[in-house]
Short mmCIF file of C-alpha atoms in Angstrom, two decimals:
data_model
loop_
_atom_site.label_atom_id
_atom_site.label_comp_id
_atom_site.label_asym_id
_atom_site.label_seq_id
_atom_site.Cartn_x
_atom_site.Cartn_y
_atom_site.Cartn_z
CA MET A 1 28.32 -30.16 0.24
CA SER A 2 25.71 -28.63 -2.01
CA THR A 3 23.58 -31.72 -2.52
CA HIS A 4 23.77 -32.46 1.16
CA THR A 5 22.54 -28.97 1.94
CA LEU A 6 19.75 -29.20 -0.58
CA GLU A 7 18.46 -32.41 0.92
CA HIS A 8 18.47 -30.92 4.35
CA ALA A 9 16.71 -27.83 3.13
CA ALA A 10 14.08 -29.80 1.30
CA HIS A 11 13.29 -31.97 4.27
CA GLY A 12 13.42 -29.15 6.73
CA ASN A 13 15.67 -31.11 9.07
CA GLY A 14 16.70 -28.87 11.89
CA ASP A 15 19.37 -31.12 13.32
CA SER A 16 21.95 -30.58 10.65
CA ALA A 17 25.38 -31.27 12.00
CA HIS A 18 27.55 -28.65 10.43
CA ALA A 19 28.28 -25.38 12.17
CA GLY A 20 24.94 -24.83 13.77
CA VAL A 21 23.43 -23.79 10.44
CA LYS A 22 19.88 -24.89 10.77
CA HIS A 23 18.04 -25.24 7.51
CA HIS A 24 14.53 -24.02 7.58
CA HIS A 25 11.38 -25.10 5.93
CA VAL A 26 11.26 -24.53 2.20
CA THR A 27 7.80 -23.95 0.80
CA SER A 28 7.00 -26.18 -2.14
CA PRO A 29 5.99 -24.60 -5.47
CA MET A 30 2.62 -26.34 -5.48
CA LEU A 31 1.77 -24.88 -2.07
CA LEU A 32 2.84 -21.39 -3.17
CA LEU A 33 0.75 -21.63 -6.32
CA GLY A 34 -2.19 -23.05 -4.38
CA VAL A 35 -2.12 -20.16 -1.92
CA TYR A 36 -1.82 -17.73 -4.83
CA GLY A 37 -4.84 -19.29 -6.52
CA ALA A 38 -6.84 -19.05 -3.30
CA LEU A 39 -5.91 -15.37 -2.91
CA VAL A 40 -6.94 -14.53 -6.47
CA PHE A 41 -10.17 -16.49 -6.01
CA LEU A 42 -11.00 -14.62 -2.81
CA THR A 43 -10.27 -11.29 -4.52
CA VAL A 44 -12.74 -12.19 -7.26
CA ILE A 45 -15.28 -13.22 -4.62
CA THR A 46 -14.93 -10.02 -2.61
CA VAL A 47 -15.49 -7.90 -5.74
CA GLY A 48 -18.29 -10.17 -6.90
CA VAL A 49 -20.17 -9.88 -3.61
CA THR A 50 -20.51 -6.12 -4.10
CA LEU A 51 -22.06 -6.64 -7.54
CA GLY A 52 -24.66 -8.99 -6.10
CA PRO A 53 -27.53 -8.39 -3.72
CA ASP A 54 -27.22 -5.82 -0.99
CA LEU A 55 -26.70 -7.51 2.36
CA GLY A 56 -27.16 -4.38 4.44
CA ASN A 57 -24.96 -4.27 7.50
CA LEU A 58 -23.52 -7.67 6.64
CA ASN A 59 -21.63 -6.21 3.67
CA ILE A 60 -18.69 -4.88 5.63
CA TRP A 61 -18.45 -8.03 7.75
CA VAL A 62 -18.37 -10.27 4.69
CA ALA A 63 -15.69 -8.05 3.13
CA LEU A 64 -13.67 -8.06 6.37
CA LEU A 65 -14.02 -11.81 6.81
CA ILE A 66 -12.66 -12.42 3.31
CA ALA A 67 -9.84 -9.94 3.98
CA VAL A 68 -8.94 -11.73 7.22
CA VAL A 69 -8.86 -15.10 5.47
CA LYS A 70 -6.61 -13.64 2.76
CA ALA A 71 -4.36 -12.07 5.39
CA ALA A 72 -4.14 -15.39 7.23
CA LEU A 73 -3.11 -17.15 4.00
CA VAL A 74 -0.41 -14.56 3.32
CA GLY A 75 0.82 -14.69 6.91
CA LEU A 76 0.84 -18.44 7.31
CA TYR A 77 2.34 -19.46 3.98
CA PHE A 78 4.01 -16.49 2.25
CA MET A 79 5.38 -15.13 5.54
CA HIS A 80 6.27 -18.61 6.78
CA LEU A 81 4.47 -18.20 10.09
CA ARG A 82 3.16 -21.74 9.96
CA TRP A 83 6.69 -23.13 10.32
CA ASP A 84 8.20 -20.25 12.23
CA ASN A 85 8.86 -19.69 15.88
CA PRO A 86 5.35 -19.16 17.31
CA PHE A 87 6.59 -16.06 19.08
CA ASN A 88 6.84 -14.23 15.73
CA GLY A 89 3.23 -15.02 14.99
CA ALA A 90 2.30 -13.91 18.50
CA ILE A 91 3.81 -10.48 17.80
CA LEU A 92 1.63 -10.15 14.70
CA VAL A 93 -1.52 -11.31 16.49
CA MET A 94 -0.85 -9.07 19.49
CA SER A 95 -0.35 -5.97 17.34
CA LEU A 96 -3.61 -6.72 15.52
CA LEU A 97 -5.30 -7.23 18.89
CA PHE A 98 -4.11 -3.86 20.15
CA VAL A 99 -5.27 -2.15 16.96
CA ALA A 100 -8.66 -3.79 17.49
CA ILE A 101 -8.81 -2.51 21.09
CA PHE A 102 -7.76 0.95 19.92
CA ILE A 103 -10.43 1.11 17.22
CA GLY A 104 -13.09 -0.58 19.34
CA PHE A 105 -12.83 1.81 22.26
CA THR A 106 -12.63 4.83 19.96
CA ILE A 107 -15.80 3.74 18.19
CA MET A 108 -17.60 3.20 21.51
CA ASP A 109 -16.58 6.69 22.56
CA THR A 110 -17.57 8.44 19.36
CA HIS A 111 -20.79 6.44 19.19
CA HIS A 112 -21.91 7.99 22.47
CA TYR A 113 -20.68 11.54 22.12
CA GLN A 114 -20.68 12.39 18.41
CA GLN A 115 -24.38 13.27 18.48
CA ASN A 116 -23.70 16.00 21.02
CA PHE A 117 -21.63 18.15 18.72
CA SER A 118 -22.33 17.08 15.18
CA LEU A 119 -25.90 18.09 14.57
CA PRO A 120 -26.94 18.23 10.93
CA GLY A 121 -27.23 21.70 9.58
CA PRO A 122 -25.28 24.33 7.77
CA GLY A 123 -21.95 25.36 9.08
CA ARG A 124 -21.27 22.32 11.23
CA ILE A 125 -18.09 20.81 9.92
CA PRO A 126 -16.15 18.53 12.28
CA MET B 1 38.47 -12.52 10.96
CA SER B 2 40.92 -13.26 13.72
CA THR B 3 38.60 -11.77 16.33
CA VAL B 4 35.81 -14.02 15.16
CA GLU B 5 37.98 -17.07 15.55
CA SER B 6 39.17 -16.10 18.99
CA ASN B 7 35.61 -15.40 20.08
CA VAL B 8 34.43 -18.74 18.88
CA ALA B 9 37.31 -20.37 20.66
CA ASP B 10 36.34 -18.56 23.84
CA HIS B 11 32.88 -19.92 23.65
CA GLY B 12 34.21 -23.40 23.23
CA ASN B 13 32.48 -24.19 19.95
CA GLY B 14 35.22 -26.45 18.79
CA ASP B 15 32.90 -28.71 16.88
CA ALA B 16 31.76 -25.94 14.55
CA ALA B 17 33.46 -26.96 11.35
CA HIS B 18 33.21 -23.77 9.33
CA ALA B 19 31.51 -21.34 11.69
CA PRO B 20 34.70 -19.31 12.23
CA HIS B 21 34.95 -18.82 8.47
CA ASP B 22 31.35 -17.72 8.02
CA PRO B 23 31.75 -14.16 6.73
CA HIS B 24 28.16 -13.27 7.64
CA LEU B 25 28.31 -14.23 11.31
CA ALA B 26 28.66 -11.20 13.57
CA HIS B 27 30.92 -11.73 16.54
CA HIS B 28 28.21 -11.20 19.15
CA PHE B 29 26.19 -14.19 18.00
CA GLU B 30 26.89 -17.76 18.98
CA ASN B 31 26.04 -19.25 15.61
CA PRO B 32 24.25 -18.42 12.35
CA GLU B 33 21.02 -19.89 13.61
CA GLN B 34 20.90 -17.58 16.59
CA GLN B 35 21.73 -14.65 14.36
CA TYR B 36 18.98 -15.60 11.94
CA ALA B 37 16.40 -16.02 14.69
CA SER B 38 17.32 -12.69 16.28
CA ALA B 39 17.12 -10.87 12.97
CA LYS B 40 13.75 -12.37 12.24
CA LEU B 41 12.40 -11.50 15.68
CA GLY B 42 13.58 -7.92 15.23
CA MET B 43 11.90 -7.72 11.83
CA TRP B 44 8.62 -8.98 13.28
CA VAL B 45 8.73 -6.40 16.06
CA PHE B 46 9.26 -3.73 13.39
CA LEU B 47 6.34 -5.09 11.37
CA GLY B 48 4.24 -4.95 14.55
CA THR B 49 5.00 -1.23 14.89
CA GLU B 50 4.10 -0.78 11.22
CA ILE B 51 0.71 -2.35 11.89
CA LEU B 52 0.21 -0.04 14.87
CA MET B 53 1.09 2.98 12.71
CA PHE B 54 -1.44 2.01 10.07
CA GLY B 55 -3.83 1.25 12.93
CA GLY B 56 -4.11 4.99 13.60
CA LEU B 57 -5.30 5.58 10.03
CA PHE B 58 -7.66 2.63 10.18
CA CYS B 59 -9.06 4.14 13.38
CA ALA B 60 -9.66 7.48 11.65
CA TYR B 61 -11.36 5.61 8.85
CA SER B 62 -13.60 3.72 11.30
CA VAL B 63 -14.63 6.86 13.20
CA TYR B 64 -15.54 8.82 10.06
CA ARG B 65 -17.32 5.92 8.47
CA HIS B 66 -19.21 5.15 11.67
CA ASN B 67 -20.38 8.72 12.07
CA HIS B 68 -21.02 9.51 8.43
CA PRO B 69 -21.82 6.28 6.59
CA ASP B 70 -23.64 8.12 3.80
CA VAL B 71 -20.58 10.21 3.01
CA PHE B 72 -18.50 7.08 2.48
CA ALA B 73 -21.20 5.28 0.52
CA LEU B 74 -21.60 8.22 -1.86
CA ALA B 75 -18.02 9.48 -2.16
CA HIS B 76 -16.43 6.07 -2.77
CA GLU B 77 -18.27 5.97 -6.11
CA ALA B 78 -15.52 8.24 -7.38
CA LEU B 79 -13.05 5.34 -7.10
CA ASN B 80 -12.79 2.71 -9.80
CA ARG B 81 -13.11 -0.70 -8.18
CA TRP B 82 -11.65 -2.43 -11.22
CA LEU B 83 -8.42 -0.48 -10.97
CA GLY B 84 -8.36 -1.35 -7.26
CA ALA B 85 -8.96 -5.02 -8.02
CA ALA B 86 -6.22 -4.96 -10.66
CA ASN B 87 -3.83 -3.52 -8.11
CA THR B 88 -4.81 -6.24 -5.63
CA ILE B 89 -3.97 -8.93 -8.19
CA VAL B 90 -0.68 -7.18 -9.02
CA LEU B 91 0.37 -7.08 -5.36
CA ILE B 92 -0.67 -10.69 -4.71
CA THR B 93 1.31 -11.80 -7.77
CA SER B 94 4.42 -9.95 -6.67
CA SER B 95 3.97 -11.44 -3.20
CA LEU B 96 4.00 -14.88 -4.82
CA THR B 97 7.21 -14.14 -6.73
CA MET B 98 8.79 -12.76 -3.55
CA ALA B 99 7.91 -15.89 -1.56
CA TRP B 100 9.26 -17.96 -4.42
CA GLY B 101 12.40 -15.86 -4.37
CA VAL B 102 12.95 -16.75 -0.72
CA ARG B 103 12.57 -20.39 -1.69
CA ALA B 104 15.08 -19.97 -4.52
CA SER B 105 17.61 -18.39 -2.16
CA GLN B 106 17.09 -21.20 0.36
CA LEU B 107 17.85 -23.72 -2.38
CA GLY B 108 20.80 -21.73 -3.70
CA SER B 109 19.46 -21.21 -7.23
CA THR B 110 20.81 -17.72 -7.79
CA THR B 111 19.55 -17.21 -11.34
CA ALA B 112 15.98 -17.98 -10.34
CA LEU B 113 16.36 -15.66 -7.34
CA ARG B 114 17.46 -12.75 -9.56
CA TRP B 115 14.60 -13.21 -12.00
CA LEU B 116 12.01 -13.57 -9.25
CA LEU B 117 13.25 -10.43 -7.52
CA GLY B 118 13.17 -8.57 -10.84
CA VAL B 119 9.57 -9.63 -11.47
CA THR B 120 8.66 -8.62 -7.92
CA ILE B 121 10.02 -5.11 -8.46
CA LEU B 122 8.15 -4.98 -11.75
CA GLY B 123 4.96 -5.63 -9.76
CA GLY B 124 5.78 -2.55 -7.71
CA TYR B 125 6.09 -0.50 -10.90
CA PHE B 126 2.72 -1.77 -12.11
CA PHE B 127 1.11 -0.94 -8.76
CA MET B 128 2.50 2.58 -8.65
CA GLY B 129 1.56 3.13 -12.31
CA ILE B 130 -2.08 2.24 -11.67
CA LYS B 131 -1.95 4.36 -8.52
CA ALA B 132 -0.63 7.28 -10.59
CA ILE B 133 -3.59 6.94 -12.98
CA GLU B 134 -6.00 7.02 -10.04
CA TYR B 135 -4.34 9.98 -8.33
CA ASN B 136 -4.12 11.89 -11.61
CA THR B 137 -7.83 11.45 -12.22
CA LYS B 138 -8.71 12.64 -8.75
CA TRP B 139 -6.42 15.62 -9.13
CA LYS B 140 -8.25 16.61 -12.31
CA HIS B 141 -11.60 16.15 -10.56
CA HIS B 142 -10.52 18.44 -7.72
CA LEU B 143 -10.86 15.52 -5.31
CA MET B 144 -8.13 16.45 -2.87
CA PRO B 145 -7.76 16.02 0.84
CA GLY B 146 -8.77 18.90 3.05
CA SER B 147 -10.39 22.12 2.04
CA GLY B 148 -8.70 22.01 -1.37
CA ASN B 149 -11.28 19.40 -2.29
CA THR B 150 -13.92 21.05 -4.41
CA TYR B 151 -16.26 18.35 -5.48
CA TYR B 152 -17.96 20.36 -8.18
CA ALA B 153 -20.82 19.05 -10.11
CA TRP B 154 -21.30 20.81 -13.37
CA ASN B 155 -24.54 21.31 -15.07
CA GLY B 156 -23.34 21.65 -18.64
CA GLN B 157 -21.02 24.60 -18.80
CA THR B 158 -22.60 26.48 -15.93
CA PRO B 159 -20.84 26.19 -12.59
CA VAL B 160 -23.27 25.21 -9.89
CA LYS B 161 -22.55 26.32 -6.39
CA GLY B 162 -22.04 23.83 -3.62
CA PHE B 163 -21.14 20.18 -3.61
CA PHE B 164 -22.86 17.68 -5.84
CA ASN B 165 -24.99 20.13 -7.75
CA GLU B 166 -26.64 21.26 -4.56
CA GLU B 167 -27.48 24.83 -3.75
CA PRO B 168 -26.17 25.39 -0.22
CA GLU B 169 -28.72 26.27 2.41
CA GLY B 170 -28.74 29.78 3.76
CA GLU B 171 -28.05 32.90 1.78
CA LYS B 172 -24.64 33.77 0.49
CA THR B 173 -22.64 35.99 2.76
CA ALA B 174 -20.81 39.03 1.54
CA GLU B 175 -17.27 37.72 1.80
CA PRO B 176 -17.37 34.94 -0.79
CA THR B 177 -18.64 37.35 -3.42
CA ALA B 178 -15.73 39.64 -2.77
CA ASN B 179 -13.33 36.74 -2.94
CA LYS B 180 -14.70 35.38 -6.14
CA SER B 181 -11.86 36.61 -8.32
CA GLU B 182 -9.19 35.05 -6.15
CA ALA B 183 -10.97 31.89 -5.18
CA PRO B 184 -8.03 29.42 -5.36
CA ALA B 185 -5.77 31.54 -3.20
CA VAL B 186 -8.48 32.07 -0.63
CA ALA B 187 -9.41 28.41 -0.52
CA GLU B 188 -5.84 27.57 0.44
CA LYS B 189 -5.43 30.17 3.10
CA THR B 190 -8.74 30.32 4.95
CA ALA B 191 -9.63 28.00 7.74
CA PRO B 192 -11.26 24.74 6.67
CA GLN B 193 -14.58 25.70 8.23
CA VAL B 194 -14.85 28.93 6.30
CA ALA B 195 -13.71 27.37 3.05
CA ALA B 196 -16.16 24.52 3.35
CA GLN B 197 -19.09 26.77 4.13
CA ALA B 198 -18.41 29.23 1.38
CA PRO B 199 -20.21 28.50 -1.87
CA ARG B 200 -17.80 27.01 -4.36
CA GLU B 201 -17.08 29.05 -7.42
CA LEU B 202 -15.25 28.13 -10.58
CA PRO B 203 -11.67 29.38 -10.27
CA PRO B 204 -10.90 31.92 -12.98
CA GLY B 205 -9.53 30.29 -16.08
CA ALA B 206 -10.36 26.77 -14.92
CA ALA B 207 -12.17 24.51 -17.33
CA PRO B 208 -15.30 22.82 -16.06
CA ASP B 209 -14.81 19.23 -14.94
CA GLY B 210 -16.63 17.23 -17.56
CA ASN B 211 -15.73 14.03 -15.76
CA ALA B 212 -17.38 14.87 -12.48
CA GLY B 213 -19.15 11.86 -11.10
CA GLN B 214 -17.21 9.41 -13.22
CA PRO B 215 -14.86 6.93 -11.61
CA ASP B 216 -11.19 6.86 -12.50
CA HIS B 217 -10.13 6.24 -16.04
CA ALA B 218 -6.77 6.08 -17.70
CA VAL B 219 -7.94 8.80 -20.07
CA ILE B 220 -9.68 11.98 -19.02
CA PHE B 221 -12.33 12.41 -21.68
CA PRO B 222 -13.06 15.78 -23.21
CA ASN B 223 -16.12 17.48 -21.85
CA TYR B 224 -18.36 16.85 -24.81
CA GLN B 225 -17.83 13.08 -24.61
CA THR B 226 -18.66 12.66 -20.97
CA PRO B 227 -22.01 12.15 -19.33
CA LYS B 228 -23.49 14.63 -16.93
CA GLY B 229 -22.13 15.20 -13.46
CA ILE B 230 -22.46 13.06 -10.42
CA ALA B 231 -25.82 14.52 -9.51
CA ALA B 232 -27.31 13.26 -12.76
CA LYS B 233 -25.83 9.84 -12.15
CA PHE B 234 -27.22 9.50 -8.70
CA GLY B 235 -30.55 10.95 -9.70
CA ALA B 236 -30.99 8.19 -12.27
CA ALA B 237 -30.72 5.05 -10.17
CA ASP B 238 -33.60 4.64 -7.78
CA GLU B 239 -32.18 2.11 -5.40
CA GLN B 240 -28.86 3.89 -5.12
CA LEU B 241 -28.05 6.45 -2.50
CA LYS B 242 -28.79 9.92 -3.79
CA LEU B 243 -27.18 13.15 -2.83
CA ASP B 244 -30.50 14.39 -1.51
CA ASP B 245 -30.52 11.54 1.01
CA LEU B 246 -27.59 13.16 2.75
CA ASN B 247 -28.22 15.77 5.38
CA THR B 248 -26.75 19.22 4.90
CA GLY B 249 -23.79 18.60 7.14
CA ASP B 250 -22.85 15.42 5.30
CA LYS B 251 -23.14 17.15 1.95
CA GLN B 252 -20.42 19.54 3.06
CA ARG B 253 -18.38 16.74 4.57
CA LEU B 254 -17.70 14.73 1.42
CA TYR B 255 -14.07 15.76 1.42
CA THR B 256 -13.41 13.71 4.58
CA PHE B 257 -13.59 10.53 2.54
CA PHE B 258 -10.88 11.80 0.22
CA ALA B 259 -8.72 12.89 3.13
CA VAL B 260 -8.91 9.34 4.51
CA TYR B 261 -8.40 7.86 1.05
CA PHE B 262 -5.31 9.90 0.24
CA PHE B 263 -3.63 9.45 3.60
CA MET B 264 -4.20 5.70 3.74
CA THR B 265 -3.25 4.94 0.15
CA GLY B 266 -0.47 7.55 0.28
CA LEU B 267 1.23 5.98 3.27
CA HIS B 268 0.76 2.57 1.71
CA GLY B 269 2.20 3.80 -1.60
CA LEU B 270 5.22 5.13 0.27
CA HIS B 271 5.71 1.66 1.71
CA VAL B 272 5.52 0.17 -1.77
CA LEU B 273 8.29 2.53 -2.91
CA VAL B 274 10.45 1.64 0.10
CA GLY B 275 9.80 -2.04 -0.53
CA MET B 276 10.85 -1.68 -4.17
CA ALA B 277 14.08 0.02 -3.10
CA LEU B 278 14.79 -2.75 -0.58
CA ILE B 279 14.17 -5.50 -3.12
CA TYR B 280 16.45 -3.65 -5.54
CA TRP B 281 19.15 -3.70 -2.87
CA ILE B 282 18.64 -7.45 -2.45
CA LEU B 283 18.78 -7.86 -6.23
CA LEU B 284 22.13 -6.03 -6.36
CA ARG B 285 23.58 -8.26 -3.69
CA ALA B 286 22.14 -11.38 -5.30
CA SER B 287 23.70 -10.44 -8.64
CA GLY B 288 27.18 -10.23 -7.15
CA ALA B 289 27.81 -6.87 -8.79
CA ARG B 290 30.77 -4.75 -7.86
CA ARG B 291 29.68 -2.39 -5.12
CA ARG B 292 31.13 0.61 -6.90
CA LEU B 293 28.65 0.07 -9.72
CA TRP B 294 25.67 0.25 -7.39
CA LEU B 295 25.59 4.02 -7.61
CA VAL B 296 25.67 4.28 -11.41
CA PRO B 297 21.87 4.13 -11.88
CA ALA B 298 21.50 6.60 -9.03
CA ALA B 299 22.80 9.45 -11.23
CA PRO B 300 19.95 9.57 -13.78
CA MET B 301 17.48 8.78 -10.99
CA SER B 302 18.64 11.80 -9.01
CA VAL B 303 18.34 13.99 -12.10
CA GLY B 304 14.77 12.79 -12.56
CA LEU B 305 13.84 13.35 -8.94
CA PHE B 306 15.41 16.81 -9.04
CA LEU B 307 13.36 17.66 -12.14
CA ALA B 308 10.23 16.46 -10.33
CA TYR B 309 11.17 18.61 -7.35
CA LEU B 310 11.63 21.62 -9.66
CA GLY B 311 8.21 20.86 -11.09
CA VAL B 312 6.70 20.91 -7.60
CA VAL B 313 8.41 24.19 -6.81
CA CYS B 314 7.40 25.82 -10.11
CA GLY B 315 3.93 24.33 -10.05
CA SER B 316 4.44 22.62 -13.39
CA PRO B 317 2.67 19.25 -13.64
CA ARG B 318 4.46 18.57 -16.93
CA LEU B 319 7.88 18.92 -15.32
CA ILE B 320 6.79 16.64 -12.47
CA ALA B 321 5.66 14.04 -15.00
CA ILE B 322 8.92 14.29 -16.95
CA GLY B 323 11.01 14.00 -13.79
CA VAL B 324 9.09 11.00 -12.46
CA ALA B 325 9.31 9.36 -15.90
CA VAL B 326 13.09 9.86 -16.03
CA ALA B 327 13.50 8.41 -12.54
CA ALA B 328 11.19 5.47 -13.30
CA VAL B 329 12.82 4.59 -16.61
CA SER B 330 16.38 4.84 -15.30
CA SER B 331 15.62 2.71 -12.25
CA LEU B 332 13.77 0.20 -14.40
CA TRP B 333 16.80 0.04 -16.69
CA ALA B 334 18.96 -0.75 -13.67
CA VAL B 335 16.57 -3.45 -12.47
CA VAL B 336 16.58 -5.12 -15.88
CA ARG B 337 20.38 -4.94 -16.12
CA TYR B 338 20.93 -6.58 -12.76
CA THR B 339 18.16 -9.12 -13.30
CA ILE B 340 19.63 -10.46 -16.52
CA LYS B 341 23.08 -9.90 -14.95
CA ALA B 342 24.98 -8.08 -17.63
CA PRO B 343 28.38 -9.86 -17.68
CA ARG B 344 30.26 -6.60 -17.28
CA LEU B 345 28.64 -6.00 -13.90
CA ALA B 346 29.24 -9.29 -12.19
CA THR B 347 32.46 -10.04 -10.42
CA SER B 348 31.26 -12.87 -8.23
CA GLU B 349 28.41 -15.17 -7.52
CA GLY B 350 25.54 -13.73 -5.53
CA GLU B 351 25.76 -13.44 -1.79
CA PHE B 352 22.78 -15.58 -0.93
CA GLY B 353 22.52 -19.30 -0.58
CA PRO B 354 21.26 -22.01 1.74
CA ASP B 355 23.62 -20.89 4.49
CA TYR B 356 22.77 -17.20 4.34
CA TYR B 357 19.53 -15.77 3.03
CA THR B 358 18.40 -13.65 5.98
CA PRO B 359 18.13 -10.33 4.05
CA VAL B 360 16.02 -11.97 1.34
CA ASP B 361 13.71 -13.40 3.99
CA LEU B 362 13.33 -10.15 5.94
CA VAL B 363 12.76 -7.94 2.89
CA GLY B 364 10.25 -10.54 1.76
CA LEU B 365 8.42 -10.18 5.08
CA TYR B 366 8.27 -6.41 4.55
CA TRP B 367 6.88 -6.85 1.05
CA HIS B 368 4.25 -9.30 2.29
CA LEU B 369 3.19 -6.83 4.97
CA VAL B 370 2.65 -4.20 2.27
CA ASP B 371 0.47 -6.73 0.49
CA LEU B 372 -1.32 -7.55 3.74
CA ILE B 373 -2.27 -3.92 4.36
CA TRP B 374 -3.55 -3.50 0.82
CA ILE B 375 -5.71 -6.61 1.30
CA PHE B 376 -7.59 -4.62 3.98
CA LEU B 377 -7.47 -1.23 2.23
CA PHE B 378 -9.02 -2.49 -0.98
CA PRO B 379 -12.43 -3.66 0.32
CA LEU B 380 -12.63 -0.86 2.89
CA LEU B 381 -12.09 1.95 0.37
CA TYR B 382 -13.26 0.61 -2.98
CA LEU B 383 -16.03 -1.83 -2.12
CA ILE B 384 -18.36 0.10 0.15
CA HIS B 385 -21.86 -1.02 -0.53
#
C-alpha cells in the first residue's frame, strides 16, 4: 500500500483507483532549492540596486518588479499554484487586481485634490 | 462511523474500497478529493480577503508617499536595511522549510515533517526577535506612530526645539511654555494638530537621545559613543536629501512615515505570530501526542503573557520584557519537545500522510502569504531611494 501510494504521489497521477483519493503533485527538492536560491538572489539584487546609482523615478518600479517576480515564484512553486486548480490562482490574481484598482483610483483622486488643502506652511498637518 | 457508511451507501459509491473507513472524511463530502479541493478553495478565498485587508494599508502608504515623497525618503533612513534584509532571508528560508514540510507530509515521512515544521517555527522566532530589536530601537528614539512621535534631534546635551534640529517657524505661543513641565501628559491628550505644532521640549527627567539619526542597532550606544544627531548626518552628505530641502509642512509631518511603518509591520507581525501558532498546532498533530498534553506548555506561556500584561498596565518595560521572555522560552521549549518527539509524549504515529495532509497544506499557504506580504513590505519601507 505504502509503496504504491508513494509512486502515485511522485508521479502525480490523478487517476488513482482507490477510494477517490487523488494524489497531488509533489514538488521535487531540487525545484524547491532552486526557487529558494532565486529568491535569495533577488533579495540580494533588490538591496544591491539601492546601493548603486540613483535611477530617479525608476527606483520604485525596479523594486516593485523584483518584488512581483519574487511573489510569483513563491505563489507558483511554494504555494503550488502551478499545479493547482487554476481557479485558486484566479482568486489570488483577482484580489491583487482589485487592490490595484483601489490604490490606482485613490492616487488619481489625491493627485488632483491634495494641492487644494495641503499647502506648505506652518500649522498645516493633514 | 455508521452514519458515514450509510451515507456512502446512499450515494452509491460501492467501489470505494476504504472511503467509508476514512476517519477524516466529513459526511457531507462525496470523497476525500472533493473535501480537499473545497478546503483549499476556502483557504484561497480567505487569503484573498487577507490581501484586501493589507491592501487598505498599502493604499495609505501609497497616498502618503505620493503626496509627501520627501518625508518618506528622509524618515526611512531611521530603518536599518540590513536588519530588514536579514528578516527577508529568514522568512524565505522558513517558507522553503514549510513547502518542504508539505512535501514530506505528501510522501508520508513523518519524522522529516516534524523537523521541518520545527525549523519553520524557529524562523518565526528569528523574525520576531529581529523585529523586537527594531521596535525597541524606535521606541528609544521616540519614533512612535501618531503625535507621540517626537523625532528630536539633539545638539550635544542641549534639546533643540522642533523636528530634525530645526527651529519651527513662527513664534512660540503661550500655551506650550505653560505646559513645559508636563509635556508627556499633554502630548498624549491634546489633538494631533496642536501637539505637532507645539515646539517639542525634552520631557522632564528624560535623557537626551544620543542615537538620534542612527538606524536600528541591537545595542543602544551610550550618548558619548554616538555621532551627532540626524541633522548633522544629513548636513554632511551633499547628494543626499537634507532636512532643509523639506518644506515646513513636511518637516512637521515626519511622523506619518512611522505611523505607516508601525501599522504595516505591526499587522504583518501579528500574522507571523498567528502563523507560528498554527504551525505549532500542525506540529502537535504531526507528532501524534496525546491531546491532553497539548495544554501543558500553555501554563507557563499564560504566566508569561500575564506578566507582560501587568508590565503594560504598570508601565514597566522590564516586566514586559520578562513576561515576553518567559512566554517565548516556554513555547520554544514545547516546540523543541514535540519536534524531537519526546517518547513520553507520543501515543501514536502522526495524523498526516499521503491520504490526508490538508491542514499541513493550508497552514503552509497561510505561512507563504505572510512571506509574500513581507516581500512587498521590505523594499517599500526599507529601500526608498
